[in-house]
Amino acid sequence: MSIVIERVETATPALAEFLVAHHAELEHTAPAESRHALVFERLLAPGVRLFAGSVDGRPVATGALAAVEDGHEELKSMRTDPALRGQGLGRSMLTFLLADAEARGIRRLSLETGSAEFFVPARAMYAAAGFQECGPFGRYLPDPYSTFMTLTLPAASVIPAPRTR
């Protein structure tokens, strides 16, 4: 299965529906105040780079990079279509996002994900990519429903920017 990853700058109904499903999927994992997924409009705001992966023109994965401070961004809205999980699409998106951040000189990526059993595969994927657990960053506060992770990226001098359409 071949995934095409592109930067998203305008809303499409299919992508909006995909991200609404993301929020619905998270409802059972934590109380509302402990769920930190961005709504679609915020994913299209300045300071956020949203990417969608598609297979046969259908959105199957998303991921975003949001500015935290100079040289530090947050990984946001990572989601893979539930019917396609375990096939490497999330890993492909993560690899793409890491390359995008490195190419732009970002030195640190952090993320917040859930601490519930539902998020075990995501945490394992992030750990396999080199992310390590850390304390809250940016505007986050300690939360028993959250796991915070961070990764220091290498210098961007030899890494070409990923191609986007």
PDB file of C-alpha atoms in Angstrom:
ATOM      1  CA  MET A   1       0.000   0.000   0.000  1.00  0.00           C
ATOM      2  CA  SER A   2       1.466   3.309  -1.077  1.00  0.00           C
ATOM      3  CA  ILE A   3       0.677   6.464   0.868  1.00  0.00           C
ATOM      4  CA  VAL A   4       0.949   9.963  -0.606  1.00  0.00           C
ATOM      5  CA  ILE A   5       1.626  12.613   2.056  1.00  0.00           C
ATOM      6  CA  GLU A   6       0.827  16.238   1.276  1.00  0.00           C
ATOM      7  CA  ARG A   7       0.665  19.468   3.207  1.00  0.00           C
ATOM      8  CA  VAL A   8      -2.894  20.637   3.845  1.00  0.00           C
ATOM      9  CA  GLU A   9      -3.652  24.347   3.603  1.00  0.00           C
ATOM     10  CA  THR A  10      -7.390  24.284   2.945  1.00  0.00           C
ATOM     11  CA  ALA A  11     -10.213  22.197   4.329  1.00  0.00           C
ATOM     12  CA  THR A  12     -11.814  19.391   2.373  1.00  0.00           C
ATOM     13  CA  PRO A  13     -14.976  17.586   3.465  1.00  0.00           C
ATOM     14  CA  ALA A  14     -13.233  14.188   3.489  1.00  0.00           C
ATOM     15  CA  LEU A  15     -10.384  15.426   5.676  1.00  0.00           C
ATOM     16  CA  ALA A  16     -12.762  17.278   8.000  1.00  0.00           C
ATOM     17  CA  GLU A  17     -14.750  14.057   8.420  1.00  0.00           C
ATOM     18  CA  PHE A  18     -11.537  12.108   9.100  1.00  0.00           C
ATOM     19  CA  LEU A  19     -10.552  14.542  11.862  1.00  0.00           C
ATOM     20  CA  VAL A  20     -14.062  14.620  13.372  1.00  0.00           C
ATOM     21  CA  ALA A  21     -13.755  10.843  13.657  1.00  0.00           C
ATOM     22  CA  HIS A  22     -10.412  11.385  15.434  1.00  0.00           C
ATOM     23  CA  HIS A  23     -12.115  13.456  18.131  1.00  0.00           C
ATOM     24  CA  ALA A  24     -14.963  10.951  18.456  1.00  0.00           C
ATOM     25  CA  GLU A  25     -12.469   8.128  18.847  1.00  0.00           C
ATOM     26  CA  LEU A  26     -10.770   9.953  21.728  1.00  0.00           C
ATOM     27  CA  GLU A  27     -13.952  10.614  23.737  1.00  0.00           C
ATOM     28  CA  HIS A  28     -13.690   7.399  25.762  1.00  0.00           C
ATOM     29  CA  THR A  29      -9.989   7.855  26.599  1.00  0.00           C
ATOM     30  CA  ALA A  30     -10.082  10.822  28.988  1.00  0.00           C
ATOM     31  CA  PRO A  31     -12.332  13.590  30.309  1.00  0.00           C
ATOM     32  CA  ALA A  32     -12.778  16.544  27.937  1.00  0.00           C
ATOM     33  CA  GLU A  33     -10.313  18.754  29.831  1.00  0.00           C
ATOM     34  CA  SER A  34      -7.609  16.109  29.358  1.00  0.00           C
ATOM     35  CA  ARG A  35      -8.062  15.675  25.599  1.00  0.00           C
ATOM     36  CA  HIS A  36      -5.741  17.974  23.685  1.00  0.00           C
ATOM     37  CA  ALA A  37      -6.414  17.191  20.010  1.00  0.00           C
ATOM     38  CA  LEU A  38      -6.768  20.361  17.954  1.00  0.00           C
ATOM     39  CA  VAL A  39      -9.983  21.056  16.068  1.00  0.00           C
ATOM     40  CA  PHE A  40      -9.637  21.265  12.285  1.00  0.00           C
ATOM     41  CA  GLU A  41      -9.672  25.072  12.162  1.00  0.00           C
ATOM     42  CA  ARG A  42      -6.745  25.260  14.617  1.00  0.00           C
ATOM     43  CA  LEU A  43      -4.804  22.754  12.519  1.00  0.00           C
ATOM     44  CA  LEU A  44      -5.003  25.240   9.636  1.00  0.00           C
ATOM     45  CA  ALA A  45      -3.895  28.227  11.757  1.00  0.00           C
ATOM     46  CA  PRO A  46      -0.565  30.036  11.399  1.00  0.00           C
ATOM     47  CA  GLY A  47       2.224  28.212  13.220  1.00  0.00           C
ATOM     48  CA  VAL A  48       0.777  24.773  12.430  1.00  0.00           C
ATOM     49  CA  ARG A  49       1.792  22.553   9.509  1.00  0.00           C
ATOM     50  CA  LEU A  50      -0.913  19.944   8.820  1.00  0.00           C
ATOM     51  CA  PHE A  51      -0.218  16.942   6.596  1.00  0.00           C
ATOM     52  CA  ALA A  52      -2.569  14.282   5.293  1.00  0.00           C
ATOM     53  CA  GLY A  53      -1.680  10.903   3.913  1.00  0.00           C
ATOM     54  CA  SER A  54      -3.955   9.421   1.298  1.00  0.00           C
ATOM     55  CA  VAL A  55      -4.322   6.085  -0.433  1.00  0.00           C
ATOM     56  CA  ASP A  56      -6.268   6.117  -3.686  1.00  0.00           C
ATOM     57  CA  GLY A  57      -7.268   9.726  -2.964  1.00  0.00           C
ATOM     58  CA  ARG A  58      -8.843   8.909   0.408  1.00  0.00           C
ATOM     59  CA  PRO A  59      -7.409  10.347   3.661  1.00  0.00           C
ATOM     60  CA  VAL A  60      -5.957   7.536   5.770  1.00  0.00           C
ATOM     61  CA  ALA A  61      -3.495   9.340   8.059  1.00  0.00           C
ATOM     62  CA  THR A  62      -2.856  12.779   9.488  1.00  0.00           C
ATOM     63  CA  GLY A  63      -0.123  14.491  11.430  1.00  0.00           C
ATOM     64  CA  ALA A  64       0.797  18.056  12.239  1.00  0.00           C
ATOM     65  CA  LEU A  65       3.662  20.095  13.610  1.00  0.00           C
ATOM     66  CA  ALA A  66       2.790  23.073  15.817  1.00  0.00           C
ATOM     67  CA  ALA A  67       5.228  25.711  17.032  1.00  0.00           C
ATOM     68  CA  VAL A  68       6.001  25.629  20.763  1.00  0.00           C
ATOM     69  CA  GLU A  69       8.954  28.028  20.776  1.00  0.00           C
ATOM     70  CA  ASP A  70      11.895  28.796  18.506  1.00  0.00           C
ATOM     71  CA  GLY A  71      13.362  25.475  17.346  1.00  0.00           C
ATOM     72  CA  HIS A  72      10.783  23.400  19.245  1.00  0.00           C
ATOM     73  CA  GLU A  73       7.593  22.003  17.743  1.00  0.00           C
ATOM     74  CA  GLU A  74       4.850  19.701  18.926  1.00  0.00           C
ATOM     75  CA  LEU A  75       3.615  16.647  17.074  1.00  0.00           C
ATOM     76  CA  LYS A  76      -0.190  16.920  16.868  1.00  0.00           C
ATOM     77  CA  SER A  77      -3.183  15.047  15.474  1.00  0.00           C
ATOM     78  CA  MET A  78      -1.434  11.821  14.547  1.00  0.00           C
ATOM     79  CA  ARG A  79      -4.150   9.450  13.369  1.00  0.00           C
ATOM     80  CA  THR A  80      -4.397   6.447  11.099  1.00  0.00           C
ATOM     81  CA  ASP A  81      -7.654   5.056   9.746  1.00  0.00           C
ATOM     82  CA  PRO A  82      -8.607   2.344  12.276  1.00  0.00           C
ATOM     83  CA  ALA A  83      -9.190  -0.196   9.476  1.00  0.00           C
ATOM     84  CA  LEU A  84      -5.598   0.297   8.285  1.00  0.00           C
ATOM     85  CA  ARG A  85      -3.696   0.377  11.576  1.00  0.00           C
ATOM     86  CA  GLY A  86      -0.686  -1.880  11.882  1.00  0.00           C
ATOM     87  CA  GLN A  87       0.291  -1.472   8.220  1.00  0.00           C
ATOM     88  CA  GLY A  88       2.985   1.177   8.713  1.00  0.00           C
ATOM     89  CA  LEU A  89       0.983   4.237   7.670  1.00  0.00           C
ATOM     90  CA  GLY A  90       1.467   5.985  11.007  1.00  0.00           C
ATOM     91  CA  ARG A  91       5.180   5.196  10.911  1.00  0.00           C
ATOM     92  CA  SER A  92       5.351   6.625   7.364  1.00  0.00           C
ATOM     93  CA  MET A  93       3.642   9.818   8.540  1.00  0.00           C
ATOM     94  CA  LEU A  94       5.944  10.097  11.561  1.00  0.00           C
ATOM     95  CA  THR A  95       9.040   9.587   9.391  1.00  0.00           C
ATOM     96  CA  PHE A  96       7.793  12.278   7.006  1.00  0.00           C
ATOM     97  CA  LEU A  97       7.123  14.735   9.845  1.00  0.00           C
ATOM     98  CA  LEU A  98      10.546  14.124  11.396  1.00  0.00           C
ATOM     99  CA  ALA A  99      12.203  14.818   8.033  1.00  0.00           C
ATOM    100  CA  ASP A 100      10.120  17.973   7.543  1.00  0.00           C
ATOM    101  CA  ALA A 101      11.082  19.297  10.978  1.00  0.00           C
ATOM    102  CA  GLU A 102      14.783  18.462  10.530  1.00  0.00           C
ATOM    103  CA  ALA A 103      14.888  20.106   7.100  1.00  0.00           C
ATOM    104  CA  ARG A 104      13.532  23.328   8.603  1.00  0.00           C
ATOM    105  CA  GLY A 105      16.114  23.308  11.409  1.00  0.00           C
ATOM    106  CA  ILE A 106      13.772  22.287  14.216  1.00  0.00           C
ATOM    107  CA  ARG A 107      15.917  20.905  17.024  1.00  0.00           C
ATOM    108  CA  ARG A 108      13.303  19.395  19.324  1.00  0.00           C
ATOM    109  CA  LEU A 109       9.954  17.697  18.814  1.00  0.00           C
ATOM    110  CA  SER A 110       7.642  16.945  21.709  1.00  0.00           C
ATOM    111  CA  LEU A 111       4.239  15.355  21.941  1.00  0.00           C
ATOM    112  CA  GLU A 112       1.368  14.692  24.302  1.00  0.00           C
ATOM    113  CA  THR A 113      -0.468  11.427  23.949  1.00  0.00           C
ATOM    114  CA  GLY A 114      -2.838   9.541  26.161  1.00  0.00           C
ATOM    115  CA  SER A 115      -1.788   7.336  29.047  1.00  0.00           C
ATOM    116  CA  ALA A 116      -4.693   4.896  28.546  1.00  0.00           C
ATOM    117  CA  GLU A 117      -4.292   1.391  27.113  1.00  0.00           C
ATOM    118  CA  PHE A 118      -5.737   2.665  23.800  1.00  0.00           C
ATOM    119  CA  PHE A 119      -2.507   4.639  23.228  1.00  0.00           C
ATOM    120  CA  VAL A 120      -0.007   1.805  23.863  1.00  0.00           C
ATOM    121  CA  PRO A 121       0.662   1.254  20.123  1.00  0.00           C
ATOM    122  CA  ALA A 122       1.212   4.989  19.572  1.00  0.00           C
ATOM    123  CA  ARG A 123       3.595   5.265  22.514  1.00  0.00           C
ATOM    124  CA  ALA A 124       5.510   2.224  21.241  1.00  0.00           C
ATOM    125  CA  MET A 125       5.807   3.787  17.774  1.00  0.00           C
ATOM    126  CA  TYR A 126       7.107   7.051  19.237  1.00  0.00           C
ATOM    127  CA  ALA A 127       9.591   5.227  21.484  1.00  0.00           C
ATOM    128  CA  ALA A 128      10.831   3.193  18.499  1.00  0.00           C
ATOM    129  CA  ALA A 129      11.488   6.509  16.698  1.00  0.00           C
ATOM    130  CA  GLY A 130      13.618   7.712  19.626  1.00  0.00           C
ATOM    131  CA  PHE A 131      11.109   9.744  21.642  1.00  0.00           C
ATOM    132  CA  GLN A 132      11.601   9.541  25.397  1.00  0.00           C
ATOM    133  CA  GLU A 133       9.132  10.298  28.154  1.00  0.00           C
ATOM    134  CA  CYS A 134       9.495  13.762  29.660  1.00  0.00           C
ATOM    135  CA  GLY A 135       7.561  16.212  31.787  1.00  0.00           C
ATOM    136  CA  PRO A 136       4.930  18.646  30.515  1.00  0.00           C
ATOM    137  CA  PHE A 137       6.155  21.211  27.986  1.00  0.00           C
ATOM    138  CA  GLY A 138       4.746  24.422  26.530  1.00  0.00           C
ATOM    139  CA  ARG A 139       1.366  25.190  28.118  1.00  0.00           C
ATOM    140  CA  TYR A 140       0.704  21.677  29.379  1.00  0.00           C
ATOM    141  CA  LEU A 141       0.303  20.879  33.057  1.00  0.00           C
ATOM    142  CA  PRO A 142       0.824  17.493  34.704  1.00  0.00           C
ATOM    143  CA  ASP A 143      -2.159  15.263  33.900  1.00  0.00           C
ATOM    144  CA  PRO A 144      -2.676  11.588  34.790  1.00  0.00           C
ATOM    145  CA  TYR A 145      -4.367  11.083  31.406  1.00  0.00           C
ATOM    146  CA  SER A 146      -1.322  12.365  29.490  1.00  0.00           C
ATOM    147  CA  THR A 147       2.067  10.974  28.574  1.00  0.00           C
ATOM    148  CA  PHE A 148       4.611  13.530  27.374  1.00  0.00           C
ATOM    149  CA  MET A 149       7.492  12.569  25.106  1.00  0.00           C
ATOM    150  CA  THR A 150      10.328  14.450  23.408  1.00  0.00           C
ATOM    151  CA  LEU A 151      13.036  13.919  20.808  1.00  0.00           C
ATOM    152  CA  THR A 152      16.140  15.963  20.034  1.00  0.00           C
ATOM    153  CA  LEU A 153      16.660  16.147  16.275  1.00  0.00           C
ATOM    154  CA  PRO A 154      20.023  16.201  14.493  1.00  0.00           C
ATOM    155  CA  ALA A 155      21.235  19.276  12.646  1.00  0.00           C
ATOM    156  CA  ALA A 156      19.552  19.812   9.292  1.00  0.00           C
ATOM    157  CA  SER A 157      22.686  20.472   7.245  1.00  0.00           C
ATOM    158  CA  VAL A 158      22.591  17.196   5.278  1.00  0.00           C
ATOM    159  CA  ILE A 159      18.880  16.350   5.273  1.00  0.00           C
ATOM    160  CA  PRO A 160      16.889  17.462   2.221  1.00  0.00           C
ATOM    161  CA  ALA A 161      13.378  18.761   2.739  1.00  0.00           C
ATOM    162  CA  PRO A 162      10.683  16.181   2.013  1.00  0.00           C
ATOM    163  CA  ARG A 163       8.813  16.755  -1.216  1.00  0.00           C
ATOM    164  CA  THR A 164       5.246  17.937  -0.842  1.00  0.00           C
ATOM    165  CA  ARG A 165       2.644  18.590  -3.467  1.00  0.00           C
TER     166      ARG A 165
END
